[in-house]
PDB file of C-alpha atoms in Angstrom:
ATOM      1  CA  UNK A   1       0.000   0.000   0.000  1.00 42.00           C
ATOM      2  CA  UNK A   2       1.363   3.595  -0.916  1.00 45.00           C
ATOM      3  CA  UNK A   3       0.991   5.381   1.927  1.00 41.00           C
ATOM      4  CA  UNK A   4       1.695   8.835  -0.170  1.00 44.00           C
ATOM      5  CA  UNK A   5      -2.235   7.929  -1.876  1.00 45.00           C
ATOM      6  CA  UNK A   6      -3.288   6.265   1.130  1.00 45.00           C
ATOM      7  CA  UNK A   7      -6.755   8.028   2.454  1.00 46.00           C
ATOM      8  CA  UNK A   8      -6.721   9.230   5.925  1.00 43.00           C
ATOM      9  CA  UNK A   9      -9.447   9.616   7.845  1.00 45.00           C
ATOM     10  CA  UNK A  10     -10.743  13.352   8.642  1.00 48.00           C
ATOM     11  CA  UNK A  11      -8.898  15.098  11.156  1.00 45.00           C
ATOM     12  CA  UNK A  12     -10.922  16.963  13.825  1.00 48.00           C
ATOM     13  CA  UNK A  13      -9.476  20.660  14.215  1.00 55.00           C
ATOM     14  CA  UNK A  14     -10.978  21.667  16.867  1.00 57.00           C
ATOM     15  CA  UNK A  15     -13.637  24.332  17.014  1.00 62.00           C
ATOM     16  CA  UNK A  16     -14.212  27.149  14.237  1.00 63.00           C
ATOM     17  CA  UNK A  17     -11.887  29.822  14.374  1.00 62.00           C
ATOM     18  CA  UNK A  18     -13.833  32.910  14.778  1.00 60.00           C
ATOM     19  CA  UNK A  19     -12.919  36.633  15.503  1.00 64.00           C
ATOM     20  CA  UNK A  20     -15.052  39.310  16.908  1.00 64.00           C
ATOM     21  CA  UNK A  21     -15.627  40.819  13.466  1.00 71.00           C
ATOM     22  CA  UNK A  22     -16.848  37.361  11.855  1.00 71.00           C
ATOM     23  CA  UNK A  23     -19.108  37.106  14.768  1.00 68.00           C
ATOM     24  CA  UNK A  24     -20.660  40.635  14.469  1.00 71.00           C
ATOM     25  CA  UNK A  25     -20.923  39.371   9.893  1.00 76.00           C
ATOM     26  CA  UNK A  26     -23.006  36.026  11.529  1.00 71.00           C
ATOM     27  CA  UNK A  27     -25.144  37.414  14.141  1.00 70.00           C
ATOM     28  CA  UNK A  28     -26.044  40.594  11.337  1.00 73.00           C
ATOM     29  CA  UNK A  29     -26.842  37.494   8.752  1.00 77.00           C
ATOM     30  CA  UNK A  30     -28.827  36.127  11.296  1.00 72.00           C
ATOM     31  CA  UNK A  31     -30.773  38.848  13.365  1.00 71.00           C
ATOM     32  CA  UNK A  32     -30.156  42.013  10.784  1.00 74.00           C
ATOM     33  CA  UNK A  33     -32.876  41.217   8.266  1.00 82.00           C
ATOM     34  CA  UNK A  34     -35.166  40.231  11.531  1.00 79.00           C
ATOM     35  CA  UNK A  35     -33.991  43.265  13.371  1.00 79.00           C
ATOM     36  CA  UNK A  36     -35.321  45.394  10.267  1.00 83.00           C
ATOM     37  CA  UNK A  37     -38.050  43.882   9.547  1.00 85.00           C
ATOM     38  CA  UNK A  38     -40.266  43.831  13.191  1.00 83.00           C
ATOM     39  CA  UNK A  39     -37.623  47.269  14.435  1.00 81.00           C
ATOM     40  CA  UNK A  40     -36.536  49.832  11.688  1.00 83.00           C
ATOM     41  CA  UNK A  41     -38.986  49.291   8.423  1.00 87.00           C
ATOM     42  CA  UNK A  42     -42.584  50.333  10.753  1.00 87.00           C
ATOM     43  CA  UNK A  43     -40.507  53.161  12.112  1.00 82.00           C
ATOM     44  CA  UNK A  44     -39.279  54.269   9.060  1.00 86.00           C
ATOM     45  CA  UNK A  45     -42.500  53.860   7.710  1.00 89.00           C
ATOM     46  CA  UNK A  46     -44.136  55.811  10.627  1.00 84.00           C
ATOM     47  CA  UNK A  47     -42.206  58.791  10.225  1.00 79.00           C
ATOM     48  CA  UNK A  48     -42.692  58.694   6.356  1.00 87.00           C
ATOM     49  CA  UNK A  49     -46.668  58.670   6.653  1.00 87.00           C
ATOM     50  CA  UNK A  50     -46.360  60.928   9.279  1.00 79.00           C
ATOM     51  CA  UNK A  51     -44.696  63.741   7.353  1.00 80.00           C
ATOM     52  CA  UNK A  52     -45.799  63.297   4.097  1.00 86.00           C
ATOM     53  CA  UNK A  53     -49.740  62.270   5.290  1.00 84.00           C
ATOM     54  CA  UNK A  54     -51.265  62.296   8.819  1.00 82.00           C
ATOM     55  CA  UNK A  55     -51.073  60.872  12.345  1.00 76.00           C
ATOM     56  CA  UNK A  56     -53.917  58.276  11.601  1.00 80.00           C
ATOM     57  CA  UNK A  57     -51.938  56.896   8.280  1.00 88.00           C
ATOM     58  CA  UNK A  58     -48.959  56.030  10.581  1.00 83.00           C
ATOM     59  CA  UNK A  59     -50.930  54.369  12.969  1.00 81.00           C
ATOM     60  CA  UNK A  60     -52.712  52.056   9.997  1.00 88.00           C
ATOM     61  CA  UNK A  61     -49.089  51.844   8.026  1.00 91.00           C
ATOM     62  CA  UNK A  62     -46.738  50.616  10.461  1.00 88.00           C
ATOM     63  CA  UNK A  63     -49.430  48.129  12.020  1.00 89.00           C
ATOM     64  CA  UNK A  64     -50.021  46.903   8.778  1.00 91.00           C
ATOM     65  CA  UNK A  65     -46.423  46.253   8.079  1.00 93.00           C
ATOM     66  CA  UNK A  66     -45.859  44.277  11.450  1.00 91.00           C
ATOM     67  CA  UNK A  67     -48.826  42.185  11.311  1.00 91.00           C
ATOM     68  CA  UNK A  68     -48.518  41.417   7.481  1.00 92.00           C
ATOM     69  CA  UNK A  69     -45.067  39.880   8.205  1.00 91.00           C
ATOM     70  CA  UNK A  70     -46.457  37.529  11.300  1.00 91.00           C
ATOM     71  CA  UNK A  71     -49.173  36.758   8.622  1.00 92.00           C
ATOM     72  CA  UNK A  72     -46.360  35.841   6.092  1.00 91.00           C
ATOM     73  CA  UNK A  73     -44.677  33.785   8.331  1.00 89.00           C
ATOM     74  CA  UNK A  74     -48.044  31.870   9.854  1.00 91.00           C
ATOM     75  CA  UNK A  75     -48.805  31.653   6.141  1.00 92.00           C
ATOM     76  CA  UNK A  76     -45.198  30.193   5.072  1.00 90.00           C
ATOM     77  CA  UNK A  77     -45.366  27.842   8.288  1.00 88.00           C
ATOM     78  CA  UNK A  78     -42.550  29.651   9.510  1.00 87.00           C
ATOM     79  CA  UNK A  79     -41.195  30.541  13.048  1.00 85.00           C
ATOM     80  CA  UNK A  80     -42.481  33.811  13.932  1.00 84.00           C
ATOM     81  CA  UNK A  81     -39.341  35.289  15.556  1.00 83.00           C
ATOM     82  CA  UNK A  82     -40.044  36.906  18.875  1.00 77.00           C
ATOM     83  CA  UNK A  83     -38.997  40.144  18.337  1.00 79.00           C
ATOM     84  CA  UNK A  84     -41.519  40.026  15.488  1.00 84.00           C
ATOM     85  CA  UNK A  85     -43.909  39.050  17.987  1.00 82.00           C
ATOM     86  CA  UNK A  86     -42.908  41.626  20.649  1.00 78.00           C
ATOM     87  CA  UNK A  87     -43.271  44.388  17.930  1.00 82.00           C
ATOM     88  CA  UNK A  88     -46.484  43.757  17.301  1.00 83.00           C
ATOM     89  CA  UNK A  89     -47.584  43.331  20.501  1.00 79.00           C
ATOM     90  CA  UNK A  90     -46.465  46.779  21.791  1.00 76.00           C
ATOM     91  CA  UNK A  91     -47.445  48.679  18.460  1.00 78.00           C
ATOM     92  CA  UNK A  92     -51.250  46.836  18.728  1.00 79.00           C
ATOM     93  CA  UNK A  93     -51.395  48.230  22.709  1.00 75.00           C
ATOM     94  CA  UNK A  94     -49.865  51.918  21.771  1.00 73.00           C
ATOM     95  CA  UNK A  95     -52.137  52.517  18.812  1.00 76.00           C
ATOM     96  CA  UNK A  96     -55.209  50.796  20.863  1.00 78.00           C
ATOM     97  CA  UNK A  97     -54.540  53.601  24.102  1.00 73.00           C
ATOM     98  CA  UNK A  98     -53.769  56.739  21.663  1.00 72.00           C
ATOM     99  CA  UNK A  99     -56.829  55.917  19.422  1.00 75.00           C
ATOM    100  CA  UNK A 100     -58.773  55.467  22.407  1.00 74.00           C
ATOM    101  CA  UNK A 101     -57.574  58.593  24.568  1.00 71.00           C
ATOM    102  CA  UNK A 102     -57.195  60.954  21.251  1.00 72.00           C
ATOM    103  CA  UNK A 103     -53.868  61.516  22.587  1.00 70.00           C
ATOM    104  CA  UNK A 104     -50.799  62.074  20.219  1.00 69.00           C
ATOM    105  CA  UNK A 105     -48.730  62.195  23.312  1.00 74.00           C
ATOM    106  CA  UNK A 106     -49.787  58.903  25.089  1.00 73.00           C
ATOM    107  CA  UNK A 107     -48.577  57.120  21.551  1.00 71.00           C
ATOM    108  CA  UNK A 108     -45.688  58.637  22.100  1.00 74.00           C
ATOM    109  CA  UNK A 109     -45.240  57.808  25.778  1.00 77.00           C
ATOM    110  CA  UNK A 110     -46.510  54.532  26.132  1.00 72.00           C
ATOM    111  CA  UNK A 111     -42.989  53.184  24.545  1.00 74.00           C
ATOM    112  CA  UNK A 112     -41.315  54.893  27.534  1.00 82.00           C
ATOM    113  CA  UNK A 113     -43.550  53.075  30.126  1.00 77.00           C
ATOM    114  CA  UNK A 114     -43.179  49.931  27.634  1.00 73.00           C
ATOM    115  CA  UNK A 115     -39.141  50.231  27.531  1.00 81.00           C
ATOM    116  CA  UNK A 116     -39.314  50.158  31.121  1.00 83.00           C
ATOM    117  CA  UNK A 117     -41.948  47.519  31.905  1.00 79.00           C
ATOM    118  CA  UNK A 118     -39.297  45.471  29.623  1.00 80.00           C
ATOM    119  CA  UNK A 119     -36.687  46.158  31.630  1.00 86.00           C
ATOM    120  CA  UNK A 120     -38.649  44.523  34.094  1.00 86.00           C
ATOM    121  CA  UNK A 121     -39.757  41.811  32.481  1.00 83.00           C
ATOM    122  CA  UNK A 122     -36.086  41.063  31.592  1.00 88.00           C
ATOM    123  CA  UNK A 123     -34.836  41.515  35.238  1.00 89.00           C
ATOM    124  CA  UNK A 124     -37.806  39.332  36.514  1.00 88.00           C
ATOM    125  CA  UNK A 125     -36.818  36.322  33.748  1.00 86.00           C
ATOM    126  CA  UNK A 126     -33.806  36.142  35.883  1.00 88.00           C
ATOM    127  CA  UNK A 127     -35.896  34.640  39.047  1.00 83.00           C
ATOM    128  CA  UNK A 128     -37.360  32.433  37.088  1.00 73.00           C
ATOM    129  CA  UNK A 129     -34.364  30.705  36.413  1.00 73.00           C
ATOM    130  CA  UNK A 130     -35.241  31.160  32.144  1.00 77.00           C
ATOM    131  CA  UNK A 131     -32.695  34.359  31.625  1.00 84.00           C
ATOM    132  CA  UNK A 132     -35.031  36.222  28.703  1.00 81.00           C
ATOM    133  CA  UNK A 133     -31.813  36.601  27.062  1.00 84.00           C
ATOM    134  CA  UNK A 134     -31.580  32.539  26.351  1.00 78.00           C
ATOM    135  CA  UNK A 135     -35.000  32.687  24.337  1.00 76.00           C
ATOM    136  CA  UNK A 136     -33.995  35.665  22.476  1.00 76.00           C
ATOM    137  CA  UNK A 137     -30.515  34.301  21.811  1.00 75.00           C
ATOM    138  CA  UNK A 138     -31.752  31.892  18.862  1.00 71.00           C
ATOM    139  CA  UNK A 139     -32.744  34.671  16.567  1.00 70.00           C
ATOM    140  CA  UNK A 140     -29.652  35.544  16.287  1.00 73.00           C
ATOM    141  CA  UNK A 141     -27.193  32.885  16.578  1.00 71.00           C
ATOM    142  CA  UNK A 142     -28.149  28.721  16.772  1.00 71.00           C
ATOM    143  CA  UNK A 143     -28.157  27.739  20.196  1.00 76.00           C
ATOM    144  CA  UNK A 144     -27.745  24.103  20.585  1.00 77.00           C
ATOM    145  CA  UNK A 145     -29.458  21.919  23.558  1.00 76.00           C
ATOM    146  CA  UNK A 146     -25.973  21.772  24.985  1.00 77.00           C
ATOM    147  CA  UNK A 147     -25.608  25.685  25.450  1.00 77.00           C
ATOM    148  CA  UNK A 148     -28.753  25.649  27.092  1.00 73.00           C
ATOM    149  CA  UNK A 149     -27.553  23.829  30.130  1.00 79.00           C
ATOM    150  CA  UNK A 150     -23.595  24.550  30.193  1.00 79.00           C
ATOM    151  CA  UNK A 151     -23.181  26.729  33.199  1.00 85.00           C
ATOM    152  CA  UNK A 152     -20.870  29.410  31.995  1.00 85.00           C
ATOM    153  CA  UNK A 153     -23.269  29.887  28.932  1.00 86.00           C
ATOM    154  CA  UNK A 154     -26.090  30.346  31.365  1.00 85.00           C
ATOM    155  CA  UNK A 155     -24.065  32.909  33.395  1.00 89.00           C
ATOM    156  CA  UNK A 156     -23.312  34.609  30.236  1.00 89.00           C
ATOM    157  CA  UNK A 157     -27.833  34.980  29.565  1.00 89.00           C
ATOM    158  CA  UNK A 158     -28.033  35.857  33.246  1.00 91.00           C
ATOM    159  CA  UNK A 159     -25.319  38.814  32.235  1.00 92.00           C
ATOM    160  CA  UNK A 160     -26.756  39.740  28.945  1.00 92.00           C
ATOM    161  CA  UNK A 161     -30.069  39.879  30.641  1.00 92.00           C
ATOM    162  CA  UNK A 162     -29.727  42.459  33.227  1.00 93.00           C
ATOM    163  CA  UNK A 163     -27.131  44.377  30.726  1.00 94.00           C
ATOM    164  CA  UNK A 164     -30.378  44.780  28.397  1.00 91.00           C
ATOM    165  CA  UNK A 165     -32.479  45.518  31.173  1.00 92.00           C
ATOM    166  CA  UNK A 166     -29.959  48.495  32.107  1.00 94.00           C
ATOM    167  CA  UNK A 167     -30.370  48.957  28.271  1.00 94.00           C
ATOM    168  CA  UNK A 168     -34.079  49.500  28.205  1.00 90.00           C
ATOM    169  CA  UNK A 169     -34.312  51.912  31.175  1.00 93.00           C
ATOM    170  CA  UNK A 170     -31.354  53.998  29.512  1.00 94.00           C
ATOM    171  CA  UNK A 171     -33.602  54.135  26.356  1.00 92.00           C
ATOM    172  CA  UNK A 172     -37.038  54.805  28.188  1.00 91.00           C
ATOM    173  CA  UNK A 173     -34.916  58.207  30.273  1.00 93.00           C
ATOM    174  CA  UNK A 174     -33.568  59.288  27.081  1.00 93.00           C
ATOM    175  CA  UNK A 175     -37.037  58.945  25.083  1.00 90.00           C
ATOM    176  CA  UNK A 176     -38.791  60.921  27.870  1.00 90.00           C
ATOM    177  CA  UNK A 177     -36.218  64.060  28.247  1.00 91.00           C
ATOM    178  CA  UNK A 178     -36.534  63.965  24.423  1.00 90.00           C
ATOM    179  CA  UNK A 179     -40.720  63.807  24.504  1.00 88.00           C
ATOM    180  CA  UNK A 180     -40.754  66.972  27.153  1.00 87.00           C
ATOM    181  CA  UNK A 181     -38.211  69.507  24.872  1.00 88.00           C
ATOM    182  CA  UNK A 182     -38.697  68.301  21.118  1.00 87.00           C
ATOM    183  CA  UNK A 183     -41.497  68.822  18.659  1.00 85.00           C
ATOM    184  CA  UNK A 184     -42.962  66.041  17.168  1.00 77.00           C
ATOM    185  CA  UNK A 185     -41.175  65.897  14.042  1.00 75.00           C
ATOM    186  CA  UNK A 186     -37.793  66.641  15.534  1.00 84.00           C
ATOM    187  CA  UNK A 187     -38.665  63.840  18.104  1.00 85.00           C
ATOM    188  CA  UNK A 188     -39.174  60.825  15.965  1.00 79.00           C
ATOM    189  CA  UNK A 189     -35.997  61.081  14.181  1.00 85.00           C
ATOM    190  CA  UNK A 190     -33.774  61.856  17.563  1.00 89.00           C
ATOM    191  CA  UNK A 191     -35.798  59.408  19.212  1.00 87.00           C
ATOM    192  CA  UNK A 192     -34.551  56.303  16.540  1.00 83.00           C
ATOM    193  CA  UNK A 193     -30.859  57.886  16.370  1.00 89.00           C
ATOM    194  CA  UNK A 194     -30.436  57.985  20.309  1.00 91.00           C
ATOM    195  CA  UNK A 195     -32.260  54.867  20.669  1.00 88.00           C
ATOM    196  CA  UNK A 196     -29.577  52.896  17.994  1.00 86.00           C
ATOM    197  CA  UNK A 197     -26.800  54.926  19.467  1.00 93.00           C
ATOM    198  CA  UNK A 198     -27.401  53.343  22.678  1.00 93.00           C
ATOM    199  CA  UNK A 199     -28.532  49.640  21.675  1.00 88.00           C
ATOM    200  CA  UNK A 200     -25.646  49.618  18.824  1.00 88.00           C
ATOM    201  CA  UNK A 201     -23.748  50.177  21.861  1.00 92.00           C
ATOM    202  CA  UNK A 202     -25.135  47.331  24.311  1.00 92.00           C
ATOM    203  CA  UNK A 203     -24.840  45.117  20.763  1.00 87.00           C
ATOM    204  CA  UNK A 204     -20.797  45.884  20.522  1.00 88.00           C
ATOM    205  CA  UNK A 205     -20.192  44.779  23.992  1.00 92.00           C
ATOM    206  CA  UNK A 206     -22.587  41.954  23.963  1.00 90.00           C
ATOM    207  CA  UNK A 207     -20.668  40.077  21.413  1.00 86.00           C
ATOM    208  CA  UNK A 208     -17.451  41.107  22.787  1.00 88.00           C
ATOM    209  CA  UNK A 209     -18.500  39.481  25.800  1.00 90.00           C
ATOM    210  CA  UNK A 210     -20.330  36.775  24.376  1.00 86.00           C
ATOM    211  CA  UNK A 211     -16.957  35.740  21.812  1.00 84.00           C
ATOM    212  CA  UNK A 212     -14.916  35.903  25.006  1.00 86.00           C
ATOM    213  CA  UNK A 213     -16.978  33.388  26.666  1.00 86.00           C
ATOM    214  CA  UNK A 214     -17.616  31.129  23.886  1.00 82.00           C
ATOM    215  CA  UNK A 215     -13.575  31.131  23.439  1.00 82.00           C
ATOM    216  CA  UNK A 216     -13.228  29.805  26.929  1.00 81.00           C
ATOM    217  CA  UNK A 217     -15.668  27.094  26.759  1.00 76.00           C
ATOM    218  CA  UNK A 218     -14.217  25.684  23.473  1.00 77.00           C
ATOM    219  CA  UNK A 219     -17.621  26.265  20.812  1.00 74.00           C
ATOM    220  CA  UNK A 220     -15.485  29.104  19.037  1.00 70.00           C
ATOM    221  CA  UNK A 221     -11.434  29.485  18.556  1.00 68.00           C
ATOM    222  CA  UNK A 222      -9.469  32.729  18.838  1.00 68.00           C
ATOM    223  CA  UNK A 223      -7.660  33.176  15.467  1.00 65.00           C
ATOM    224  CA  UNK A 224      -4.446  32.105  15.588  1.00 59.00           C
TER     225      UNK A 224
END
């Protein structure tokens, strides 16, 4: 036998080598499109009706948008993803109160209220032993059985958790100086660049953190 021909068997390498920046490429692959769809197209939207036509077009536009892509999914017997679901939970309840109290301002504010009741919701996921983090996680990157119940991965939801719950009441104080001194107009558009100033933020430092741990428990490699 020439062992120069001969075929070896397939030699395990370890786990993927991955940097920060390849990380950031997969997680936008994964969560950007989802991130747009259920996050910046209805705001865009919004504002767009809102300028160009009235208050009561944005309401009926950006609903639209967020329910017609749950309907696409239910349609294409695909997994709604939860921040779809989230989105058009809190955009049915704000348009439901400001239709109901003829208040432009209570549209407006019930985000702030909502930002901070998800803080909550986010902090109280941690005493029920199911960091909110962990369900969110699979949006954005696949989470295997495995990651679910290996300790350090767990500490790392617990982490992210209350690091998006600090992320939501940062948001919510922002949103409410900006409601009291802005006009409307001028408020919508600082309202989305503070907002992604701070959450683009919380995003760079959740995948340093989250590379760093997933380098120490073996699923990704540092590049060499």
């Amino acid at each position: 036998m020439d062992l120069r021909t001969a075929t070896l068997p397939p030699v395990d390498d370890g786990p993927p080598e991955l940097s920060k920046r390849s990380v950031l490429v997969a997680v936008l692959r994964r969560g950007g499109p989802k991130v747009l769809e259920a996050s910046v197209a209805p705001a865009v939207l919004f504002y767009v009706c809102l300028v160009f036509g009235s208050l009561g077009l944005a309401y009926a536009v950006a609903i639209g948008w967020l329910y017609g892509c749950v309907a696409r999914c239910v349609v294409r017997r695909r997994p709604v993803p939860q921040i779809l679901v989230l989105s058009a939970i809190g955009i049915s309840v704000r348009t439901a109160v400001a239709i109901g109290s003829g208040s432009t301002f209570m549209y407006f504010a019930q985000p702030i209220l909502g930002t901070v009741v998800t803080a909550g919701v986010f902090l109280a996921s941690l005493a029920g032993g199911r960091p909110l983090i962990g369900r969110l996680a699979d949006d954005f990157w696949p989470i295997t059985p495995e990651m679910h119940t290996n300790p350090n991965i767990t500490s790392l939801f617990r982490g992210l958790t209350i690091l998006w719950a600090g992320v939501n009441l940062a948001t919510a104080s922002v949103t409410f100086v900006l409601l009291l001194w802005l006009p409307l107009s001028t408020f919508v558009v600082a309202k989305q660049v503070s907002g992604w100033a701070i959450t683009l933020s919380a995003i760079a430092l959740t995948i340093a953190w989250a590379h760093r741990t997933a380098c120490a428990e073996g699923i990704v490699a540092r590049p060499a």
